[in-house]
Each structure stands twice: as C-alpha cells, then as structure tokens.
Short mmCIF file of C-alpha atoms in Angstrom, two decimals:
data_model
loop_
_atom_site.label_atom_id
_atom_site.label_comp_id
_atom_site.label_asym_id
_atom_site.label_seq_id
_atom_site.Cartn_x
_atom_site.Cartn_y
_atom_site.Cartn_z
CA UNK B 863 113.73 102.22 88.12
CA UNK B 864 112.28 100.21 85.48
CA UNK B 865 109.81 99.08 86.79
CA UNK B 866 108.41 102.57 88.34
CA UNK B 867 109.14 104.18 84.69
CA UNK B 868 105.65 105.22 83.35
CA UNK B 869 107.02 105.24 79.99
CA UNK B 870 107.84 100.89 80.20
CA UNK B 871 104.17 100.80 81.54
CA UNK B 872 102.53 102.41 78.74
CA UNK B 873 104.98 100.61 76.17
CA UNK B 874 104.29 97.39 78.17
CA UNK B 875 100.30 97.97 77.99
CA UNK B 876 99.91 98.58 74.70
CA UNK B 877 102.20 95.41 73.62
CA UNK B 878 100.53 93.17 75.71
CA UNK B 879 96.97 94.57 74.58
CA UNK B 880 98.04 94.29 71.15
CA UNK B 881 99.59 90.88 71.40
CA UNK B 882 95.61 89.75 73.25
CA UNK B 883 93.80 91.08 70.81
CA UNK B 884 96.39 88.64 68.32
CA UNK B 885 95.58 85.50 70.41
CA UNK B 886 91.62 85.96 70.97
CA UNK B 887 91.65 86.68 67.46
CA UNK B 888 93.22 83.25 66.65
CA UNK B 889 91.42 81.32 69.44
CA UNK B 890 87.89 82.66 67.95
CA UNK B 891 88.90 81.08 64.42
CA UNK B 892 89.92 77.97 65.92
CA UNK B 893 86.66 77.40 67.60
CA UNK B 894 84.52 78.91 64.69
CA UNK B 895 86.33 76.20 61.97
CA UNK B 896 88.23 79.22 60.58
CA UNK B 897 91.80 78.58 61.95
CA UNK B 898 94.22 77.52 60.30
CA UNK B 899 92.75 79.59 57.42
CA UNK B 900 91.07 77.51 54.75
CA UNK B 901 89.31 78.60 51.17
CA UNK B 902 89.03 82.20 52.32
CA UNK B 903 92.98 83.37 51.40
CA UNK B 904 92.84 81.47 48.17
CA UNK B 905 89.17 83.25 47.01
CA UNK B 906 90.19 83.69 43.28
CA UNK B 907 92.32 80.24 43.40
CA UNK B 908 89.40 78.07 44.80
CA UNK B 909 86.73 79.51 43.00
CA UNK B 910 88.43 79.02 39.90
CA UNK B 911 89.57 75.23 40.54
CA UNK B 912 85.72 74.65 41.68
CA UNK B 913 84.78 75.46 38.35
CA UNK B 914 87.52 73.49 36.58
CA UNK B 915 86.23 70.57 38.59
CA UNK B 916 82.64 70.36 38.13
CA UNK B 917 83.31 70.97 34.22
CA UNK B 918 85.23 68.25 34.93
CA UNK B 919 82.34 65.96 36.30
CA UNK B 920 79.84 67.36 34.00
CA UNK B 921 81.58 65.88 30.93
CA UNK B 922 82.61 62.43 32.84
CA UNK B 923 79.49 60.23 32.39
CA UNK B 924 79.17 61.37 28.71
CA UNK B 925 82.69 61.23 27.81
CA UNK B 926 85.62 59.32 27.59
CA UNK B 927 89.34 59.81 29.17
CA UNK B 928 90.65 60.70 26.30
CA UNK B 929 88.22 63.76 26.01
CA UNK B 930 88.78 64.45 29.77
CA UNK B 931 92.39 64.81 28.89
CA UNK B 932 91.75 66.86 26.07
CA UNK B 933 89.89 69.01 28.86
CA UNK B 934 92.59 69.55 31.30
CA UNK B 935 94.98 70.15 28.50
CA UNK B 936 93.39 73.01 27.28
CA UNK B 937 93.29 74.81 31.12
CA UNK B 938 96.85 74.25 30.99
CA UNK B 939 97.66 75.82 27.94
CA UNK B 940 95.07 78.71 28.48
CA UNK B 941 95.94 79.48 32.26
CA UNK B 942 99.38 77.19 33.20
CA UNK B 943 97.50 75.17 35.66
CA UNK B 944 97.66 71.36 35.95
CA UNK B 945 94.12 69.86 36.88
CA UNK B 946 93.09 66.40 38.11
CA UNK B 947 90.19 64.79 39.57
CA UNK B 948 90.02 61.96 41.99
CA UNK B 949 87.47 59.84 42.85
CA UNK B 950 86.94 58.88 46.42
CA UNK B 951 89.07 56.13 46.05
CA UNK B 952 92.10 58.33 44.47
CA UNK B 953 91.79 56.93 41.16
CA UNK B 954 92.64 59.79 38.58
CA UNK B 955 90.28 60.51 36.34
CA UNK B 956 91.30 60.86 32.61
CA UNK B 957 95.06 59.73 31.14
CA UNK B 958 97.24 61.09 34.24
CA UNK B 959 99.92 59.29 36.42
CA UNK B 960 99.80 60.91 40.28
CA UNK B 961 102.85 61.90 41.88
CA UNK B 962 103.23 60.62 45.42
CA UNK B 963 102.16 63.64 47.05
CA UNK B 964 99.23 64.76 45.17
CA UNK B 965 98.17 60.82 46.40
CA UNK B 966 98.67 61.83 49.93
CA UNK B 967 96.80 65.58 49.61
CA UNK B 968 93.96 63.62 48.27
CA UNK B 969 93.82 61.22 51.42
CA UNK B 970 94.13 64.50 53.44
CA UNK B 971 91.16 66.24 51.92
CA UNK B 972 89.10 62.75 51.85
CA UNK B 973 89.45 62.70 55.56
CA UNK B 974 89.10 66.13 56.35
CA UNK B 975 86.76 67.29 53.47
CA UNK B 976 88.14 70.85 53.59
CA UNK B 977 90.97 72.31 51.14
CA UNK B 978 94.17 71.01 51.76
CA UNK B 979 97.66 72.09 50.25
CA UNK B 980 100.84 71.58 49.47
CA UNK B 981 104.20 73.76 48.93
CA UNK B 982 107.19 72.58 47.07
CA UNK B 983 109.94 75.54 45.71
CA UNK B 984 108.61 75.94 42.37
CA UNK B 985 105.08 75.00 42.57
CA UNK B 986 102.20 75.26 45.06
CA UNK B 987 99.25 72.19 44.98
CA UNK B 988 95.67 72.77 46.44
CA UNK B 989 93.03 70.25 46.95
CA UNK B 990 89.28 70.73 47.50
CA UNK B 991 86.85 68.94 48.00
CA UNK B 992 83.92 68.36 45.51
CA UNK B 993 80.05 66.18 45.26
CA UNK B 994 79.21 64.99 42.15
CA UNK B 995 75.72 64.63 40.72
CA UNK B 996 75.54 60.97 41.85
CA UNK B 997 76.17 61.71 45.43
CA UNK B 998 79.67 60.63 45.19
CA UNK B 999 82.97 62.85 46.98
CA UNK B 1000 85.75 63.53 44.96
CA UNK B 1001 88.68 65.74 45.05
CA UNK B 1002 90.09 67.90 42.24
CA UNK B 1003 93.79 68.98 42.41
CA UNK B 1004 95.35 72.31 40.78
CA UNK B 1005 99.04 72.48 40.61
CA UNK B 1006 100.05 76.16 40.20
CA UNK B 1007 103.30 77.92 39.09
CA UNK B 1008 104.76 80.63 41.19
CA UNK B 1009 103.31 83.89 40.96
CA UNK B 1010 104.49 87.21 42.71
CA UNK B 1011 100.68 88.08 44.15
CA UNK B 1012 100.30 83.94 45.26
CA UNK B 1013 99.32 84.16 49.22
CA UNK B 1014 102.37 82.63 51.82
CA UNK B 1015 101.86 79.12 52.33
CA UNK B 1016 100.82 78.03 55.77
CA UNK B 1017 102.42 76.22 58.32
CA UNK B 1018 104.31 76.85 61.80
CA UNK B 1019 106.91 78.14 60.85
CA UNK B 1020 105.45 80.32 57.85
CA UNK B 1021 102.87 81.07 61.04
CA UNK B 1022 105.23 81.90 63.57
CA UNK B 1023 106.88 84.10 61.14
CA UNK B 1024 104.06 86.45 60.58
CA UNK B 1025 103.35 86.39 64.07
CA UNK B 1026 106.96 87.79 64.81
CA UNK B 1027 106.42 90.83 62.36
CA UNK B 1028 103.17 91.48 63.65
CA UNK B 1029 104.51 91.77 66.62
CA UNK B 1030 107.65 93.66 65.64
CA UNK B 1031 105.44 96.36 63.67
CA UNK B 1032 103.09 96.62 66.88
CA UNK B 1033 105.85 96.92 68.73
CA UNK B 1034 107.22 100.01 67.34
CA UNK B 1035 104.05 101.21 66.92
CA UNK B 1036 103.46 101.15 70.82
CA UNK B 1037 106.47 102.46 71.46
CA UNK B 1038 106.21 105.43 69.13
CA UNK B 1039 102.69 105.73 70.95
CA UNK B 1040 104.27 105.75 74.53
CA UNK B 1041 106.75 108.02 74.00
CA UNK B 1042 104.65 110.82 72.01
CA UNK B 1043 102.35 109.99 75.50
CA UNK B 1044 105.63 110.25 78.52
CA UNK B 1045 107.80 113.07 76.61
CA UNK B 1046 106.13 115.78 78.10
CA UNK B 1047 105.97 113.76 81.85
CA UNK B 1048 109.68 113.20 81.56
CA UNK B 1049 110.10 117.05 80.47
CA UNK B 1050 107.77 117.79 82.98
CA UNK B 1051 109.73 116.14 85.47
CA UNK B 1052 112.94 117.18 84.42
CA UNK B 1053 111.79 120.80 85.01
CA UNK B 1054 110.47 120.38 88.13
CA UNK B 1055 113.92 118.82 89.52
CA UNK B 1056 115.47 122.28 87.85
CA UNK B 1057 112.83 124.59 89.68
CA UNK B 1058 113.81 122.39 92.64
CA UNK B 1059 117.34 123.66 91.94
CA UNK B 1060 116.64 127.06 92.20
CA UNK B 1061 116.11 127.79 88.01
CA UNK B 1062 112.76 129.41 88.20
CA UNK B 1063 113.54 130.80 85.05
CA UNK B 1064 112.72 127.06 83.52
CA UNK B 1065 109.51 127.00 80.83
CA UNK B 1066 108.92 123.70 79.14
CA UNK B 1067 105.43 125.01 76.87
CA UNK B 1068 107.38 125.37 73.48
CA UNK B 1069 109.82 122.30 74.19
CA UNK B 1070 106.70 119.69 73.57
CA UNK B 1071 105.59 120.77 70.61
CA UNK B 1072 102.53 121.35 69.18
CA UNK B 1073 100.33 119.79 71.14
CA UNK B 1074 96.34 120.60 72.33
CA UNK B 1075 96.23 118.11 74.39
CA UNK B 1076 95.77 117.75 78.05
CA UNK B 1077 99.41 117.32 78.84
CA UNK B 1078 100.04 120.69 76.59
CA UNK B 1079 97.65 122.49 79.25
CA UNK B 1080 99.77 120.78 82.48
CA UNK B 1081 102.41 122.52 80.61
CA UNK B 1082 100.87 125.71 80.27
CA UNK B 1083 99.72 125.40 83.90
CA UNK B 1084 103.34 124.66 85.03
CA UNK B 1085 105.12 127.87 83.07
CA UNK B 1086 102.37 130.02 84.97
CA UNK B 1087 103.39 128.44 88.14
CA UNK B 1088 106.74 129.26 87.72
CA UNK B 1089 106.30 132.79 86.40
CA UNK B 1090 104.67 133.27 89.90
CA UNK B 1091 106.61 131.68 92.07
CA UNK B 1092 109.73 134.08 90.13
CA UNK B 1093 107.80 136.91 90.29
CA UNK B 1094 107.01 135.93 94.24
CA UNK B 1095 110.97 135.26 95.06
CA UNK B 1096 111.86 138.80 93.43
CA UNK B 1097 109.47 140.58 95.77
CA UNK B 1098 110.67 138.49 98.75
CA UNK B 1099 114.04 139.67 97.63
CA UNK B 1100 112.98 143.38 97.43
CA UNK B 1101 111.33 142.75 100.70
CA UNK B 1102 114.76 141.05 102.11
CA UNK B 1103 116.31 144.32 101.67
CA UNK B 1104 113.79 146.79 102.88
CA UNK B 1105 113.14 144.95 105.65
CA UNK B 1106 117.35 144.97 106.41
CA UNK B 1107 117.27 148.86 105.60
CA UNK B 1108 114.37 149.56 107.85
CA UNK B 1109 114.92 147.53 111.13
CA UNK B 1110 118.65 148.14 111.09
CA UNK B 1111 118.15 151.90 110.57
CA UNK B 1112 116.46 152.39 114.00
CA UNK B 1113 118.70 150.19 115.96
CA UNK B 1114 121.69 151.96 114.73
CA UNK B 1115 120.03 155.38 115.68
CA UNK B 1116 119.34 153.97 118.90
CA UNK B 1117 122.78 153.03 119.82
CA UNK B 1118 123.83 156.47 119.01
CA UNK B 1119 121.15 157.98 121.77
CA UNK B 1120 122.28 155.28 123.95
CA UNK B 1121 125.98 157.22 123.68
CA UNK B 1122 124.31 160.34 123.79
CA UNK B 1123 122.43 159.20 127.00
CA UNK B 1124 125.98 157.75 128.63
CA UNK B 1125 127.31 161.30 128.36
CA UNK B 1126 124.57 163.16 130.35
CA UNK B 1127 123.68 160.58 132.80
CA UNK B 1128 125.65 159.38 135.95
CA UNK B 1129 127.12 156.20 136.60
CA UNK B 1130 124.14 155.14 138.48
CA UNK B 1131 122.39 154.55 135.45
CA UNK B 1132 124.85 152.74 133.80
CA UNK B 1133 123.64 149.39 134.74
CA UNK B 1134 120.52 150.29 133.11
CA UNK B 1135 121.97 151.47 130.00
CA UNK B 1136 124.43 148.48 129.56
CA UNK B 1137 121.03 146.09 129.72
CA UNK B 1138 119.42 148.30 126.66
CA UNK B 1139 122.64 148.26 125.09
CA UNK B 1140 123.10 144.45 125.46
CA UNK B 1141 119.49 143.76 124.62
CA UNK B 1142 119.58 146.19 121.39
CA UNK B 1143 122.62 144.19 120.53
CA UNK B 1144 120.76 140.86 120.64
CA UNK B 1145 117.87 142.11 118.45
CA UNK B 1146 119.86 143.64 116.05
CA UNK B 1147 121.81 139.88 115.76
CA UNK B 1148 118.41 138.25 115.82
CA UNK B 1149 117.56 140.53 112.70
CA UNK B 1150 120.33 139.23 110.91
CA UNK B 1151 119.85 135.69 111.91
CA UNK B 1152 116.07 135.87 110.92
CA UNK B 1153 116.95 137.37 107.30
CA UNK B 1154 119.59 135.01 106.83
CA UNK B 1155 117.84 132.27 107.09
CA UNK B 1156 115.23 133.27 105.02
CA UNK B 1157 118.00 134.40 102.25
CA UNK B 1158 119.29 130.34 102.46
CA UNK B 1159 115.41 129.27 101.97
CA UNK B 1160 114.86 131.04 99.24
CA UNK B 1161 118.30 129.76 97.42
CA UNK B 1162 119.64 133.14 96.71
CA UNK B 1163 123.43 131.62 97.19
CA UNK B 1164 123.00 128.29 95.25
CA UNK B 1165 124.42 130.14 91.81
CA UNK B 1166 127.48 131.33 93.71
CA UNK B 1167 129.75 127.57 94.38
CA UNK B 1168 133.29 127.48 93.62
CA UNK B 1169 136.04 125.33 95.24
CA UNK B 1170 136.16 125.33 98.80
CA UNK B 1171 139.13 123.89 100.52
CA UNK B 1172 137.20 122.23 103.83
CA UNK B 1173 140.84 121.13 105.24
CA UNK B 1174 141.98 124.54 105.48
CA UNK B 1175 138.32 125.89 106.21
CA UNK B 1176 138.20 123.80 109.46
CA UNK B 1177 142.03 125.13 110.27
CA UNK B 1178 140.91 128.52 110.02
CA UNK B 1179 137.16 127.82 112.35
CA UNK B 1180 138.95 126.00 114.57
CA UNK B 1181 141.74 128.26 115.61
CA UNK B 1182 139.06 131.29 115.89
CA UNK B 1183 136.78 128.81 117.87
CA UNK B 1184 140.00 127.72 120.55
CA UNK B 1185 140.36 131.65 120.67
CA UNK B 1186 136.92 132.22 122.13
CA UNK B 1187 136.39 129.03 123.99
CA UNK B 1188 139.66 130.09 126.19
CA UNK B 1189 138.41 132.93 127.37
CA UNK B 1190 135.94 130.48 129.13
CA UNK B 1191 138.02 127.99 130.59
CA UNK B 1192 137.49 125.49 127.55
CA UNK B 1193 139.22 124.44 124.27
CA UNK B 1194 138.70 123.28 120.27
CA UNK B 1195 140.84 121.21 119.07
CA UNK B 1196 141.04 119.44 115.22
CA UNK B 1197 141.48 116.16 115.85
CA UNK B 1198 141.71 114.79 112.26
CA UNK B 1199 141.96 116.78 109.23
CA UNK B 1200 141.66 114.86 105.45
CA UNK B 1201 142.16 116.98 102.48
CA UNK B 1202 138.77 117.09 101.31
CA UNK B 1203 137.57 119.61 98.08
CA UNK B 1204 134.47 120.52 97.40
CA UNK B 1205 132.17 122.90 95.18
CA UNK B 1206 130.00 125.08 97.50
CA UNK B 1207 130.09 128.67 98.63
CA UNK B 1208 132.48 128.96 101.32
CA UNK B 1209 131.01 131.93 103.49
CA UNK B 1210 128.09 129.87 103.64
CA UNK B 1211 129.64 127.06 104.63
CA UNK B 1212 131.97 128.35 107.16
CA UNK B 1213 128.92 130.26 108.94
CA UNK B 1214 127.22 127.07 108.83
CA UNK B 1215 130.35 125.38 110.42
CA UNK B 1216 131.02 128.22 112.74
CA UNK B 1217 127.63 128.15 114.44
CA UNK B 1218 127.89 124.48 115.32
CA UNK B 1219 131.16 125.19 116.48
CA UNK B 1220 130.15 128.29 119.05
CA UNK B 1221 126.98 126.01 120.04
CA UNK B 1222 129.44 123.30 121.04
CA UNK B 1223 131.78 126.09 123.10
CA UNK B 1224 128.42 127.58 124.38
CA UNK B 1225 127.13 124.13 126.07
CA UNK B 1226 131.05 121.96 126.95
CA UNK B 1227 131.66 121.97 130.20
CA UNK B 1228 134.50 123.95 131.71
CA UNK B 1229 137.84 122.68 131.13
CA UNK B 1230 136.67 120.29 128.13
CA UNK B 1231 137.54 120.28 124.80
CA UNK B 1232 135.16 120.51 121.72
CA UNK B 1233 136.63 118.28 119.31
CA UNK B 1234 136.33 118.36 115.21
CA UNK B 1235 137.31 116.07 112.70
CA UNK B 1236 137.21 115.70 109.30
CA UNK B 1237 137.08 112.49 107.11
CA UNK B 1238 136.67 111.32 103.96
CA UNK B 1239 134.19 108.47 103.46
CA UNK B 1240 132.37 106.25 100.67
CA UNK B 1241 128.43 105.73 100.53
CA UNK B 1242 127.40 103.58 97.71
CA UNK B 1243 130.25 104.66 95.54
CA UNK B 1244 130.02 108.44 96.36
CA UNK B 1245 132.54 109.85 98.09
CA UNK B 1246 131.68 112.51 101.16
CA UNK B 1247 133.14 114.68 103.49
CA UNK B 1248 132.13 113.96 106.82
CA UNK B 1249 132.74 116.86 109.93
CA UNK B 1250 131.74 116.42 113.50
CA UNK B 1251 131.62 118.58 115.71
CA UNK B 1252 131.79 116.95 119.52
CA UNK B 1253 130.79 119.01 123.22
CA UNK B 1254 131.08 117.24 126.54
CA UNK B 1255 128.43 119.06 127.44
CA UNK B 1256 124.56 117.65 128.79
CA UNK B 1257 123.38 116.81 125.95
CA UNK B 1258 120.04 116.51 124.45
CA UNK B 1259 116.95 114.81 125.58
CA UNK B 1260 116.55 112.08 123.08
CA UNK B 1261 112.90 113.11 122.07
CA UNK B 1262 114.38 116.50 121.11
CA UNK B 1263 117.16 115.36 119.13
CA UNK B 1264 114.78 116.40 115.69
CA UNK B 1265 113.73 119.12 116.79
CA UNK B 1266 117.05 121.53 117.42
CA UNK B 1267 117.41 122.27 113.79
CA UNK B 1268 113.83 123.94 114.10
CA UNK B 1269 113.82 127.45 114.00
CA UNK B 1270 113.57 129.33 117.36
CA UNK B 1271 113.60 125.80 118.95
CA UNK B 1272 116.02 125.50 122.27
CA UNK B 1273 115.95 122.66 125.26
CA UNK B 1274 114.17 123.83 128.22
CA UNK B 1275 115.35 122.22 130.62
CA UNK B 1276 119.76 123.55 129.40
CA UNK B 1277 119.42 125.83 126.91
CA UNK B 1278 117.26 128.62 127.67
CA UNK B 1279 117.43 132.44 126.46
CA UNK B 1280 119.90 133.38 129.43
CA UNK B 1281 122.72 131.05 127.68
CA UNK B 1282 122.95 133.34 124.69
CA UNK B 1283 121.19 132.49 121.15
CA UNK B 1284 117.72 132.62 119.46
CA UNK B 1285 117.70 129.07 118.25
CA UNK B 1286 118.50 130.20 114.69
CA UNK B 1287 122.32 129.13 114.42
CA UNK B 1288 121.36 125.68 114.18
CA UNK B 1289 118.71 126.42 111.84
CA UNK B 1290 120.95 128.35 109.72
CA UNK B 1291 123.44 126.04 109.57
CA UNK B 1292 121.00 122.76 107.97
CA UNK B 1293 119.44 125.20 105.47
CA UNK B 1294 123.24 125.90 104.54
CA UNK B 1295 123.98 122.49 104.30
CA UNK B 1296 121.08 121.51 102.21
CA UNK B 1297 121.77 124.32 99.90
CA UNK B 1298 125.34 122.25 99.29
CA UNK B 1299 123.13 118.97 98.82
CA UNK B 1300 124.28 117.75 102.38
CA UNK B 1301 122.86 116.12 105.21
CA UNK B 1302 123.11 117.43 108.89
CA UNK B 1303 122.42 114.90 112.07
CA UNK B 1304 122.49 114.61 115.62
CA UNK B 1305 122.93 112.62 118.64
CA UNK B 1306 124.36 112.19 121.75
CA UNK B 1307 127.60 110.44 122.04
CA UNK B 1308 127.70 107.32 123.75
CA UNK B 1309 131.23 107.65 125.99
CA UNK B 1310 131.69 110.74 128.01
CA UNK B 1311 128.04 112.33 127.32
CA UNK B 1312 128.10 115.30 125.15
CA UNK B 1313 126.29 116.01 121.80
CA UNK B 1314 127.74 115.37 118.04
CA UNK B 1315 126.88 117.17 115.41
CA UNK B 1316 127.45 115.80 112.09
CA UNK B 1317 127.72 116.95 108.29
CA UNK B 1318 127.71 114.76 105.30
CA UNK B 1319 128.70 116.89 101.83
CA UNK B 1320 129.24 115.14 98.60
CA UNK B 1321 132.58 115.40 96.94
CA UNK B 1322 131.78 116.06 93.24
CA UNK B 1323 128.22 114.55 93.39
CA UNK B 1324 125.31 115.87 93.74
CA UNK B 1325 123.27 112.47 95.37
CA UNK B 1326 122.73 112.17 98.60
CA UNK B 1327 122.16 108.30 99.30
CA UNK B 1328 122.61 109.17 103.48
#
C-alpha cells in the first residue's frame, strides 16, 4: 500500500531532491577549495586578525619585543583578544610562552597555508596565514572569548549535526508540501468509493479549501458529475415507475378481454386462448424481471440492510422449493445449515436465493435432489457465508460457464425458451448479490454431473478478498 500511496511518492521526491541538492552543493565546494568552509564564515573575525597581524609585522624590524608586547597588550585590553605571531619556524614573536596547541595550529596552517582553528569550552583559536614584506610566511594566532553571535565550530560531528536539522526542517517542509498536494486526491478518492456506494449526494468542492488550483477545478468537475449522474438516477427512477404503470396497465386489461373472450367463445377455441393467456403471463413476468434488474443496477435497495437471519432464510426457500420440485418428480433438500447473520435486505436476498433455487429444480433430472448448504468460512481473516446450490442436472458447457449470469443469456444446446425463463433470474440474482458486497460463481460439479451455484457474503465486513 505504501508503496502505491502517491502521497509517500511526493514526500519521498521532494526529500530525496532536497537531500541532492545538499550533497552537490557540498561536492562543488570540495572540488572548488571551498569545503570544509574556510575564511568566508569568520569574515569580520579574519579580517580583523589580518590587520592585527600585519601591524604586527610592520612594527617588527623597527622595534623591539618589548614594544611588540606592548602592541598585543593593548588589542587585548581594547577588544579581549589574545594575539601572537609566529614565524615560519613557530618562534613567537614578542614576550609570549605558546601553549601546546596554539604550537600545533601553527604547524597546521604552515602546511596547509589556509586558516586553521581550534575549539576548547571557553575559548575558540584561529590561525591564518600571513607574507611579510621580506617574503617570509608567518602565522598570526587570535584567541577569542565566547560570544553569543560566534559561528559553530566545524568538525564531523558539529557537521553531521547541521546536516541532521537540515534535513529534519526539509523534511517537514516536504511533507507539509505533499500533503497540501494529495489531500484533495485522497478526498477525491474517498468520494468516489462513496458514489461507488450509492451516495450520489457526496460533494467534496468546499471540503479542500480554498484553493484555485488545478486540483480545486477536478473538484469542481467531480461535484458536476455527480449532480448529473443524481439528477440522471431520479429520472431513471421516475421512468422505473411509468414504465411499470404503463406496460402493466395493458396486460392487465388484456387478461380481462381474454375472460371476456372465454365467455362468448366455444371450447374449440380454448386452446388458443390458453396460449395468449400463457404467453401474456410470460411477458407480464418478463416486465417485472426486466425492471427489477434495472432497480438492483441502479442501487435503489442498498440504503434498506438490516439483519437477515440466512439459517432460517434457507429453511423457509428450501421448504417452498421441495414444494414445487415434487410436483415434478424431484426434491430440495438442506443439507447443512450454520447459523450465519448478516446485514443485507432480505427480500432481495431471498429472490436472489430463490431464483437459483427454481433454476436448479428447472434443469435436475427427475427423481434427483437439488441440494443446499450453508457454511461458515474464513478468507484472510474475514469471515463469510457460503450457500450452494447443487442440480444433477446436464450441466453447462465449460466455455459458457461466464456467461449465464448475462442478461437474456441461456445454453442452446439445454436451456432454450420452451424450458421456462428469460435468462434474467440468474442475472437478477448476481446484481443482488453484489449489492450485499458478495461474490456469485459457477461450475460444474465434478461427481455425479450437475451444476453448483455458489454465493460468498461477508459476515460484518464489507471486503471481498474472493
């Protein structure tokens, strides 16, 4: 998840390009001479120990060590900095004893002719470099007492330590930048999964702020979708119900003339009034079929889930189911039965159920049994319901096997018109499924031939890892 989050890319990016632009930075200096950094973060420091030391050298060949002395005395008193000067053989100029490690910054700066220093707790030491007027090096020292506004001393560690914060303060930085960039994505997204849903209600425009940005108009762009597709899902409801008014109407005024027409006719035309009777009776089921299904597409039921008790659902489909099949030489039985709860509308579910169910009776041979069951089972930590539905019936060609929950779909070569159906049950019953987060499958069962028909429904979950 990680790793696909757009958000840790972004964050990541920015880091990284920060963190680059840190290192090419420090490589440049190193090859230009500037790296570690020298003379230029101790500008007012340098400049005035320069000074100090060619004063210093100017007043050498006239004057003695005692009036050198005098000389460095006074910069002490007037500014609280110690000054020497060293020849290029460290030999202190004027009446001054060395400690050991101003010695040893003066060999560093005699070897490396560039300012040198050194840090102790309560004092910081820089060397520089100097050429007198006779062509000679030497090296004049300034010992300096703490001050508030003194730059860090160098070092690794000092080094690694400004590195860290630079890289803490970038990094908050990036990750203020990334999430002002992937909080309207993740809104975004979050709304889409709720439009998904069913909520077409959802508008995310005011939740991002105020923003003028691209991602503001995707926003925008995504409300008006909405709006539209609401606005297209009301008329397809109005349209639900007209059509329902208007196609039913005539086929219930039709099987009132066909009653009519039974009175004055003879029973020679009987035959021919039973066929308009039973085909007027198919229609008017293919009607409701055909706006049923298009109700579960358009997620008109999703609002309405409760509890559903599947055990006693399945008691319930499975006696009516036995009651039918018997008529027809066959049987249901419920072979297994786990209590299993689940939130979901139950109508829809036990239509769903119930069409599988009459498919299986429909197709079993004569003197078979359709056989149900009910378990519960555990996919990657989510619990499910699982229901199949069994027929010892022909089966289905394997290539078709997809195809049966199409609508209007049947097997040629078994299940033609003159069995009974539209090829809608099946149809109905995945979109009734789906609505419930479920997952409906098929294939033909190994032992015995026949097809199974099986339902997955999470208990309490909504994911659907099947």
């Amino acid at each position: 998840m990680w790793k696909q989050s757009i958000f840790i890319k972004i964050y990541l990016s920015f880091w990284l390009a920060t963190a680059l632009i840190i290192t090419t930075q420090i490589s440049i200096d190193r090859l230009t001479g500037q790296w570690p950094p020298g003379n230029h973060r101790y500008h007012p420091v340098t400049d005035s120990l320069f000074l100090y030391g060619e004063a210093m050298l100017n007043c050498h060949p006239e004057q003695t060590d005692g009036r050198l002395k005098r000389m460095t005395d006074q910069i002490r008193h007037t500014t609280g900095i110690r000054v020497f000067l060293l020849d290029s053989t460290l030999h202190v100029m004027g009446d001054r004893v060395l400690s050991p490690e101003i010695q040893k910054l003066g060999a560093r700066v005699i070897q490396s002719r560039k300012t040198e220093e050194y840090h102790s707790r309560d004092m910081m030491t820089l060397a520089l470099p100097i050429s007198g007027n006779d062509g000679n090096l030497y090296v004049v020292v300034g010992e300096f007492p703490p001050h508030p506004h003194m730059p860090p001393p160098d070092g690794a560690f000092h080094l690694a330590e400004s590195l860290c914060i630079i890289l803490l303060i970038s990094g908050v930085v990036c990750y203020i930048l990334a999430r002002y960039l992937t909080s309207p994505i993740i809104a975004l997204r979050e709304a889409t999964r709720r439009v998904a849903s069913g909520e077409l209600a959802v508008r995310i425009a005011h939740t991002i702020g105020n923003r003028t940005d691209e991602l503001s108009a995707l926003a925008s762009d995504f409300d008006h979708m909405t709006e539209r597709i609401e606005s297209l899902m009301n008329l397809q409801r109005q349209l639900l119900g007209d059509i329902s008014h208007e196609l039913r109407s005539p086929l219930a005024r039709l099987n009132v003339a066909l009653e009519l027409l039974r009175r004055h006719t003879g029973t020679e035309a009987e035959s021919t009034l039973k066929k308009i009777e039973h085909e007027t009776t198919l229609l008017n089921e293919m009607i409701s079929h055909v706006l049923m299904l298009t109700r579960l597409g358009s997620g008109l039921d999703h609002a309405q889930m409760k509890s559903v008790n599947l055990s006693r659902l399945l008691q319930e489909i499975t006696s009516d189911g036995d009651f039918e099949a018997r008529g027809n030489n066959r049987k249901v039985e419920l072979l297994e039965n786990h209590l299993c709860m689940i939130q979901g509308n139950e109508e829809l579910l036990r239509q769903a159920i119930e069409n599988i169910v009459r498919n299986a009776i429909r197709y079993t041979l004569d003197t078979t049994c359709v056989e149900i069951r009910l378990e519960k089972i555990v996919k990657k930590a989510v619990p499910y319901a699982k229901i199949s539905v069994r027929d010892y019936g022909a089966g289905v060609p394997d290539a078709d096997l997809t195809h049966i929950f199409h609508p209007f779909f049947r097997v040629s070569s078994s299940r033609n018109r003159k069995t009974g159906g539209a090829g809608l049950g099946l149809s109905i019953a995945e979109r009734a499924i789906d609505l419930h987060h479920g997952t409906l499958k098929a294939f033909n069962a190994v032992d015995g031939g026949g097809l199974i028909v099986v339902i997955y429904l999470p208990l309490g979950s909504e994911e659907n890892p099947l």
